[in-house]
Amino acid sequence: MNRKFLAGAAVLGALALVVTGCSSSSGGDGGASGDSGDGTVTVGFAQTGSESGWRSANTESMKEAFSAENGFDLIFNAADNDPAAQIAAVRDFINQGVDAIVIAPIVEDGWDDVLQEASDAGIPVVLEDRTVTSPEDLFASWVGLDFKKEGTTAGEWAAENFGDTPTKMVVLEGTTGSAPANDRAEGFDAAIKGTSIEKIDSQTGDFTRDGGKTVMEGFLQKYGLDGIDLLYAHNDDMALGAIEAIEAAGGVPGEDIKIISIDAVKDGMQALVDGKINYIVECNPLLGELAAGLVTDVLDGKDVEKKVYVEDQSFTQEQAAEVIDSRAY
Ligand code: AHR
């Protein structure tokens, strides 16, 4: 099917709880409606995998929004955190001739060729959650969170609370090469610059609970409980794994080692309320409706924003206790 998807101002209607970036055009040519002929829009969704509680909530949100009830036939693929498998899944969607493709890119690099192939086939691509380093004309739009700002917010809280006292910090990084790992590190590091916080080690735990636990066990073996004052985890799941490691080593998470993490999923928020985590910056996973709205608008030939940012909040223990029962994820 030929279709044309245009560039310009945002059309997101009631779902626009967001701020937006600059707009531009995407590949594809010709002009037509965005369905397969029977009113159903076939969308291939290349998810990263199922590495975290955040990811489960994101997958659920996407499946709900791209439902048959809403006029979609969703072909779902979870790549188990393997970038090559994710690119192969996108190529498969192109070969199947889907109407549109949505990708949550595992890593930022390596997307140019397959995005060009989608563009050549006239299939619009909407990115959700993570970003890519490819030229912006290779995708129609992106919806997600400002990961650098999340890192900055976490770092500012660390600087405010520990910046005046010599503080030895370890970091559990997200998946190497992923946008959130890169940006959350950059934002945090800039915010603690010039303070008394010293990063003594930093390793990837791949955004998983097991990864966080294993890497934290290594940190504890290397530096001892007394040698670490602060942990910055790029997501709640790794922080939760680290909590298990700290407790197994006889320590009290949140006291012996202060913990800052990102996501604000249920389990993370509970650990914050329980005092095992000290501060959480939210990363909202409920991107399904916005992504579906973008796909629909693009296929209808409407103008869309190139970047759609969803707002995040952050929580101390007291703030978490106030909201935990009313949160959707
Ligand atoms: O890209 C968003 C990140 O991916 C979330 O913070 C993390 O939990 C997930 O795995």
Coordinates of C-alpha atoms and ligand atoms in Angstrom, one line a residue:
M1 CA 0.0 0.0 0.0
N2 CA 1.2 3.5 -0.9
R3 CA 0.7 6.3 1.6
K4 CA 2.1 9.6 2.5
F5 CA 2.9 10.8 5.9
L6 CA 3.6 14.4 6.5
A7 CA 5.5 16.7 8.8
G8 CA 4.5 19.7 10.8
A9 CA 2.6 20.7 14.0
A10 CA 1.4 18.2 16.6
V11 CA -2.1 16.7 16.4
L12 CA -2.5 14.7 19.6
G13 CA -5.8 15.9 20.9
A14 CA -6.9 14.9 24.4
L15 CA -3.8 12.7 24.9
A16 CA -1.4 15.6 24.8
L17 CA -0.2 15.6 28.4
V18 CA 3.1 16.4 26.9
V19 CA 5.5 19.0 25.7
T20 CA 6.8 18.6 22.2
G21 CA 10.0 19.0 20.2
C22 CA 10.6 20.1 16.6
S23 CA 8.7 18.5 13.7
S24 CA 9.9 17.1 10.4
S25 CA 9.0 14.7 7.7
S26 CA 9.5 11.0 7.3
G27 CA 10.0 8.8 4.3
G28 CA 7.4 7.1 2.1
D29 CA 5.4 8.3 -0.9
G30 CA 2.1 8.2 -2.6
G31 CA -1.1 8.9 -0.7
A32 CA -3.8 6.7 0.8
S33 CA -5.6 5.7 4.0
G34 CA -3.8 3.8 6.7
D35 CA -5.5 0.5 6.9
S36 CA -5.3 -2.9 5.2
G37 CA -8.6 -2.5 3.3
D38 CA -10.9 -3.9 5.9
G39 CA -10.6 -1.0 8.3
T40 CA -8.0 -2.8 10.4
V41 CA -4.5 -1.2 10.7
T42 CA -1.7 -3.8 11.0
V43 CA 1.1 -2.6 13.2
G44 CA 4.3 -4.4 13.9
F45 CA 5.7 -3.6 17.4
A46 CA 9.3 -4.4 18.1
Q47 CA 9.6 -4.3 21.9
T48 CA 13.0 -4.5 23.7
G49 CA 12.2 -7.6 25.7
S50 CA 10.8 -8.1 29.2
E51 CA 13.7 -7.0 31.3
S52 CA 11.9 -5.0 34.0
G53 CA 8.7 -4.1 35.7
W54 CA 8.7 -0.9 33.7
R55 CA 8.8 -2.9 30.5
S56 CA 5.9 -5.1 31.6
A57 CA 3.8 -1.9 32.2
N58 CA 4.9 -0.5 28.9
T59 CA 4.0 -3.7 27.0
E60 CA 0.6 -3.8 28.6
S61 CA -0.1 -0.1 27.8
M62 CA 0.9 -0.7 24.1
K63 CA -1.2 -3.9 23.8
E64 CA -4.2 -2.1 25.3
A65 CA -3.9 0.9 22.9
F66 CA -3.2 -1.2 19.8
S67 CA -6.1 -3.5 20.5
A68 CA -8.5 -5.0 18.0
E69 CA -11.2 -3.0 19.7
N70 CA -9.4 0.2 18.6
G71 CA -9.0 -1.1 15.0
F72 CA -5.5 -2.5 15.2
D73 CA -4.0 -5.9 14.4
L74 CA -0.9 -5.8 16.5
I75 CA 2.0 -8.1 15.7
F76 CA 4.1 -8.1 18.8
N77 CA 7.8 -9.1 19.0
A78 CA 9.9 -8.9 22.2
A79 CA 13.6 -9.2 21.3
D80 CA 15.0 -10.4 24.7
N81 CA 17.3 -7.4 24.7
D82 CA 19.2 -8.6 21.6
P83 CA 19.7 -5.7 19.2
A84 CA 20.3 -8.0 16.2
A85 CA 17.1 -9.9 16.9
Q86 CA 15.2 -6.6 17.2
I87 CA 16.4 -5.4 13.8
A88 CA 15.5 -8.8 12.3
A89 CA 12.0 -8.5 13.7
V90 CA 11.6 -5.0 12.1
R91 CA 12.9 -6.4 8.8
D92 CA 10.3 -9.2 9.1
F93 CA 7.5 -6.6 9.6
I94 CA 8.7 -4.9 6.4
N95 CA 8.5 -8.1 4.5
Q96 CA 5.0 -8.8 5.9
G97 CA 3.9 -5.4 4.5
V98 CA 2.5 -4.1 7.7
D99 CA 0.8 -0.7 7.7
A100 CA 3.1 0.9 10.3
I101 CA 6.0 -0.1 12.6
V102 CA 6.5 0.9 16.2
I103 CA 9.9 0.3 17.8
A104 CA 11.3 0.6 21.3
P105 CA 14.9 0.6 20.3
I106 CA 17.2 -1.5 22.6
V107 CA 20.2 0.5 21.7
E108 CA 20.7 3.9 20.0
D109 CA 23.1 2.9 17.2
G110 CA 22.7 0.7 14.2
W111 CA 19.3 1.6 12.9
D112 CA 20.0 3.5 9.7
D113 CA 19.8 0.6 7.2
V114 CA 16.6 -1.0 8.4
L115 CA 14.9 2.4 8.9
Q116 CA 15.8 3.3 5.3
E117 CA 14.4 0.0 4.2
A118 CA 11.1 0.8 6.0
S119 CA 11.1 4.2 4.4
D120 CA 11.7 2.7 0.9
A121 CA 8.8 0.3 1.4
G122 CA 6.6 3.3 2.4
I123 CA 6.0 2.0 5.9
P124 CA 6.1 4.7 8.5
V125 CA 8.0 4.1 11.8
V126 CA 7.1 5.6 15.1
L127 CA 9.6 5.2 17.9
E128 CA 8.4 4.9 21.5
D129 CA 10.4 5.0 24.8
R130 CA 14.0 5.0 23.6
T131 CA 15.7 7.1 21.0
V132 CA 18.1 6.3 18.1
T133 CA 21.1 8.2 16.6
S134 CA 19.8 7.8 13.0
P135 CA 18.8 10.9 11.0
E136 CA 15.3 12.1 12.0
D137 CA 13.9 11.9 8.5
L138 CA 14.1 8.1 8.8
F139 CA 11.3 7.9 11.3
A140 CA 7.9 9.7 11.5
S141 CA 7.9 10.5 15.2
W142 CA 9.1 9.5 18.7
V143 CA 7.2 9.5 22.0
G144 CA 9.0 9.0 25.3
L145 CA 10.7 10.5 28.3
D146 CA 13.5 12.9 28.8
F147 CA 16.1 10.5 30.2
K148 CA 18.8 13.1 30.6
K149 CA 16.4 15.2 32.7
E150 CA 15.7 12.1 34.8
G151 CA 19.4 11.7 35.5
T152 CA 19.8 15.4 36.2
T153 CA 16.9 15.3 38.7
A154 CA 18.4 12.2 40.5
G155 CA 21.8 13.9 40.5
E156 CA 20.5 17.2 41.9
W157 CA 18.9 15.3 44.8
A158 CA 22.1 13.4 45.4
A159 CA 24.1 16.7 45.3
E160 CA 21.7 18.4 47.7
N161 CA 21.6 15.5 50.2
F162 CA 25.2 14.1 50.0
G163 CA 27.2 16.7 48.1
D164 CA 28.8 18.3 51.1
T165 CA 30.1 15.1 52.7
P166 CA 32.7 12.8 51.2
T167 CA 30.4 10.1 49.6
K168 CA 31.6 7.0 47.8
M169 CA 29.1 6.1 45.1
V170 CA 28.6 3.0 42.9
V171 CA 26.4 3.0 39.8
L172 CA 24.3 0.3 38.3
E173 CA 24.0 1.2 34.6
G174 CA 21.2 0.2 32.2
T175 CA 21.8 -1.7 29.0
T176 CA 25.1 -0.6 27.4
G177 CA 24.4 1.6 24.4
S178 CA 20.8 2.3 25.3
A179 CA 19.5 5.8 25.3
P180 CA 18.4 5.7 29.0
A181 CA 21.8 4.4 30.2
N182 CA 23.7 7.0 28.2
D183 CA 21.4 9.9 29.1
R184 CA 20.8 9.1 32.7
A185 CA 24.6 8.8 33.3
E186 CA 25.2 12.1 31.5
G187 CA 22.5 14.0 33.4
F188 CA 23.5 12.7 36.8
D189 CA 27.3 13.2 36.3
A190 CA 26.8 16.8 35.3
A191 CA 24.6 17.4 38.4
I192 CA 27.1 16.1 40.9
K193 CA 30.1 17.7 39.3
G194 CA 32.1 19.7 41.8
T195 CA 30.4 18.0 44.9
S196 CA 32.0 15.6 47.4
I197 CA 30.4 12.6 45.7
E198 CA 33.0 10.3 44.2
K199 CA 32.0 7.7 41.7
I200 CA 34.2 4.7 42.7
D201 CA 32.6 2.2 40.3
S202 CA 30.0 1.9 37.5
Q203 CA 28.9 -1.3 35.7
T204 CA 25.9 -2.5 33.7
G205 CA 23.2 -4.6 35.3
D206 CA 21.3 -4.6 32.0
F207 CA 18.2 -3.1 33.6
T208 CA 17.4 -6.5 35.3
R209 CA 16.9 -7.4 38.9
D210 CA 19.3 -10.4 38.6
G211 CA 21.9 -8.1 36.9
G212 CA 21.6 -5.5 39.7
K213 CA 22.0 -8.2 42.3
T214 CA 25.0 -9.8 40.7
V215 CA 26.8 -6.5 40.1
M216 CA 26.1 -5.2 43.6
E217 CA 27.4 -8.5 45.1
G218 CA 30.6 -7.8 43.1
F219 CA 30.8 -4.2 44.4
L220 CA 30.2 -5.4 48.0
Q221 CA 33.0 -8.0 47.7
K222 CA 35.4 -5.4 46.3
Y223 CA 34.7 -2.4 48.5
G224 CA 32.8 -3.9 51.5
L225 CA 29.6 -2.5 53.1
D226 CA 31.6 0.2 54.7
G227 CA 33.3 1.3 51.5
I228 CA 30.1 2.3 49.7
D229 CA 27.8 5.1 50.8
L230 CA 25.5 5.6 47.9
L231 CA 24.1 3.6 45.0
Y232 CA 22.7 5.2 41.9
A233 CA 20.7 2.6 39.9
H234 CA 19.4 3.5 36.4
N235 CA 16.2 1.6 37.2
D236 CA 14.1 0.3 40.0
D237 CA 14.7 -3.4 39.1
M238 CA 18.4 -3.1 39.5
A239 CA 18.0 -1.2 42.8
L240 CA 15.7 -4.0 44.0
G241 CA 18.3 -6.6 43.0
A242 CA 21.0 -4.6 44.8
I243 CA 18.8 -4.4 47.9
E244 CA 18.8 -8.2 48.0
A245 CA 22.6 -8.2 47.8
I246 CA 23.0 -5.6 50.5
E247 CA 20.7 -7.5 52.9
A248 CA 22.4 -10.8 52.1
A249 CA 25.7 -9.1 53.1
G250 CA 24.2 -8.0 56.4
G251 CA 23.6 -4.4 55.5
V252 CA 20.5 -2.2 55.8
P253 CA 19.6 -0.8 52.3
G254 CA 18.5 2.9 52.5
E255 CA 20.6 3.4 55.7
D256 CA 24.1 1.8 55.4
I257 CA 23.9 2.4 51.6
K258 CA 21.6 5.2 50.4
I259 CA 19.8 4.3 47.1
I260 CA 18.5 6.5 44.3
S261 CA 16.8 4.9 41.3
I262 CA 14.6 5.7 38.3
D263 CA 11.2 4.4 37.1
A264 CA 8.8 4.5 40.1
V265 CA 7.1 1.2 39.4
K266 CA 5.1 -0.5 42.1
D267 CA 7.9 -2.6 43.7
G268 CA 10.3 0.3 43.6
M269 CA 7.8 2.7 45.2
Q270 CA 7.0 0.1 47.9
A271 CA 10.8 -0.1 48.6
L272 CA 10.9 3.7 48.9
V273 CA 7.9 3.7 51.3
D274 CA 9.7 1.0 53.3
G275 CA 12.9 3.1 53.5
K276 CA 15.0 0.7 51.4
I277 CA 15.3 3.2 48.6
N278 CA 15.7 6.9 49.4
Y279 CA 14.6 8.7 46.2
I280 CA 13.0 7.7 42.9
V281 CA 12.7 9.7 39.7
E282 CA 9.7 8.6 37.6
C283 CA 9.8 7.2 34.1
N284 CA 6.3 6.9 32.9
P285 CA 5.7 3.7 30.9
L286 CA 2.1 4.4 29.8
L287 CA 3.0 5.5 26.3
G288 CA 0.5 3.3 24.4
E289 CA -2.3 5.8 23.7
L290 CA 0.2 8.4 22.6
A291 CA 2.0 6.0 20.3
A292 CA -1.3 4.7 18.8
G293 CA -2.5 8.3 18.3
L294 CA 0.7 9.1 16.4
V295 CA 0.5 6.0 14.2
T296 CA -3.1 6.9 13.4
D297 CA -2.3 10.5 12.6
V298 CA 0.7 9.6 10.5
L299 CA -1.3 7.1 8.5
D300 CA -4.1 9.6 8.0
G301 CA -1.5 12.0 6.6
K302 CA -1.8 14.5 9.4
D303 CA 1.0 16.6 10.7
V304 CA 2.8 15.2 13.8
E305 CA 5.5 16.4 16.1
K306 CA 8.9 14.8 15.6
K307 CA 9.4 14.4 19.3
V308 CA 6.7 14.1 22.0
Y309 CA 7.9 14.2 25.6
V310 CA 5.9 12.9 28.5
E311 CA 6.4 14.6 31.8
D312 CA 8.0 12.7 34.8
Q313 CA 7.7 13.3 38.5
S314 CA 10.0 12.4 41.4
F315 CA 9.4 11.0 44.9
T316 CA 10.8 11.2 48.4
Q317 CA 9.7 8.5 50.9
E318 CA 6.9 10.8 52.2
Q319 CA 5.7 11.7 48.7
A320 CA 5.7 8.0 47.7
A321 CA 3.6 7.0 50.8
E322 CA 1.0 9.6 49.7
V323 CA 0.6 8.4 46.1
I324 CA 1.5 4.7 46.1
D325 CA -2.1 3.4 46.4
S326 CA -3.4 5.5 43.5
R327 CA -0.7 4.7 41.0
A328 CA -1.5 2.8 37.8
Y329 CA 1.7 0.8 37.6
Ligands
AHR1 O1 13.8 2.7 28.4 C1 13.2 2.8 29.6 C2 13.9 1.9 30.6 O2 13.9 0.6 30.1 C3 13.3 1.8 32.0 O3 13.8 2.7 32.9 C4 13.8 0.4 32.4 O4 13.3 -0.1 33.6 C5 13.6 -0.3 31.2 O5 14.1 -1.5 31.1

